[in-house]
Coordinates of C-alpha atoms in Angstrom, one line a residue:
A399 CA 0.1 -0.2 -0.1
L400 CA 3.0 2.4 0.8
H401 CA 4.5 1.8 -3.0
G402 CA 1.2 3.0 -4.2
L403 CA 2.0 6.7 -3.2
T404 CA 3.6 8.1 -6.2
Q405 CA 3.6 11.7 -5.5
P406 CA 7.0 13.4 -5.4
A407 CA 5.7 15.5 -2.6
V408 CA 5.3 12.3 -0.4
V409 CA 8.8 11.2 -0.9
L410 CA 10.6 14.4 -0.2
W411 CA 8.5 14.6 3.2
A412 CA 9.5 11.2 3.9
G413 CA 13.4 12.0 3.5
E414 CA 12.9 15.0 5.6
A415 CA 11.2 13.0 8.1
V416 CA 14.0 10.5 8.3
A417 CA 17.0 12.7 8.9
G418 CA 16.2 16.2 7.7
K419 CA 15.1 19.6 9.9
K420 CA 11.9 18.5 10.7
A421 CA 13.0 14.7 11.2
E422 CA 10.5 12.8 13.6
K423 CA 11.4 12.8 17.2
E424 CA 10.0 9.1 17.5
A425 CA 12.5 6.4 16.4
A426 CA 9.4 4.0 15.7
H427 CA 8.1 6.9 13.4
R428 CA 11.4 7.4 11.6
A429 CA 11.6 3.5 11.2
V430 CA 8.3 3.5 9.5
V431 CA 9.2 6.1 7.1
C432 CA 12.4 4.4 6.4
D433 CA 10.4 1.4 5.6
F434 CA 8.1 3.5 3.4
L435 CA 11.2 4.7 1.3
A436 CA 12.7 0.9 1.2
A437 CA 9.5 0.0 -0.3
R438 CA 9.8 2.7 -2.8
A439 CA 13.7 1.8 -3.5
R440 CA 12.4 -1.7 -3.9
G441 CA 10.2 -0.6 -6.6
G442 CA 12.8 1.1 -8.7
D443 CA 12.8 4.6 -7.0
A444 CA 16.8 5.3 -6.6
G445 CA 15.4 8.6 -5.4
A446 CA 13.9 7.0 -2.3
A447 CA 17.2 4.9 -1.8
R448 CA 19.2 8.1 -1.6
L449 CA 16.9 9.9 0.9
V450 CA 17.1 7.1 3.5
R451 CA 20.8 6.8 3.5
P452 CA 21.3 9.5 6.2
A453 CA 19.3 7.1 8.7
L454 CA 22.0 4.9 8.6
K455 CA 23.7 6.8 11.3
D456 CA 20.6 7.2 13.6
A457 CA 21.1 6.6 17.0
H458 CA 18.6 3.9 17.3
W459 CA 18.8 0.3 16.0
S460 CA 15.3 -0.1 14.4
V461 CA 15.9 2.9 12.5
R462 CA 19.4 1.8 11.2
A463 CA 17.7 -1.5 10.2
A464 CA 15.2 -0.2 8.0
A465 CA 17.3 2.3 6.4
V466 CA 19.5 -1.0 5.5
R467 CA 16.4 -2.3 3.6
G468 CA 16.2 0.9 1.9
V469 CA 19.8 1.2 0.7
T470 CA 20.3 -2.4 -0.5
P471 CA 18.9 -1.4 -4.1
L472 CA 21.9 0.6 -4.9
R473 CA 25.0 -1.0 -5.3
T474 CA 27.6 1.3 -5.0
P475 CA 31.2 1.8 -3.3
D476 CA 29.7 4.7 -1.3
V477 CA 26.6 2.6 -0.2
V478 CA 28.9 -0.4 0.7
D479 CA 31.3 2.2 2.9
A480 CA 27.9 3.4 4.5
L481 CA 26.8 0.0 5.6
V482 CA 30.1 -0.8 6.8
L483 CA 30.1 2.2 9.0
C484 CA 26.6 1.2 10.4
L485 CA 27.9 -1.7 11.7

């Protein structure tokens, strides 16, 4: 159901909710938004995968786990480096 939302504004809001100036305060909310972006990324939206990358540095493990699911479609050296640092 989340992947059905195609409006660019929703994806940009999600990017801000994960790690922007207007980031959600609750880790559970950030994790759900990361899962939304991950679903978009698995559907082929590379922009969504890039928006979730900052969440790899989140203080909460649940947010980082959701972020990992979001960046896996991107197989570039910088993503691999970010994943290693996330460990």
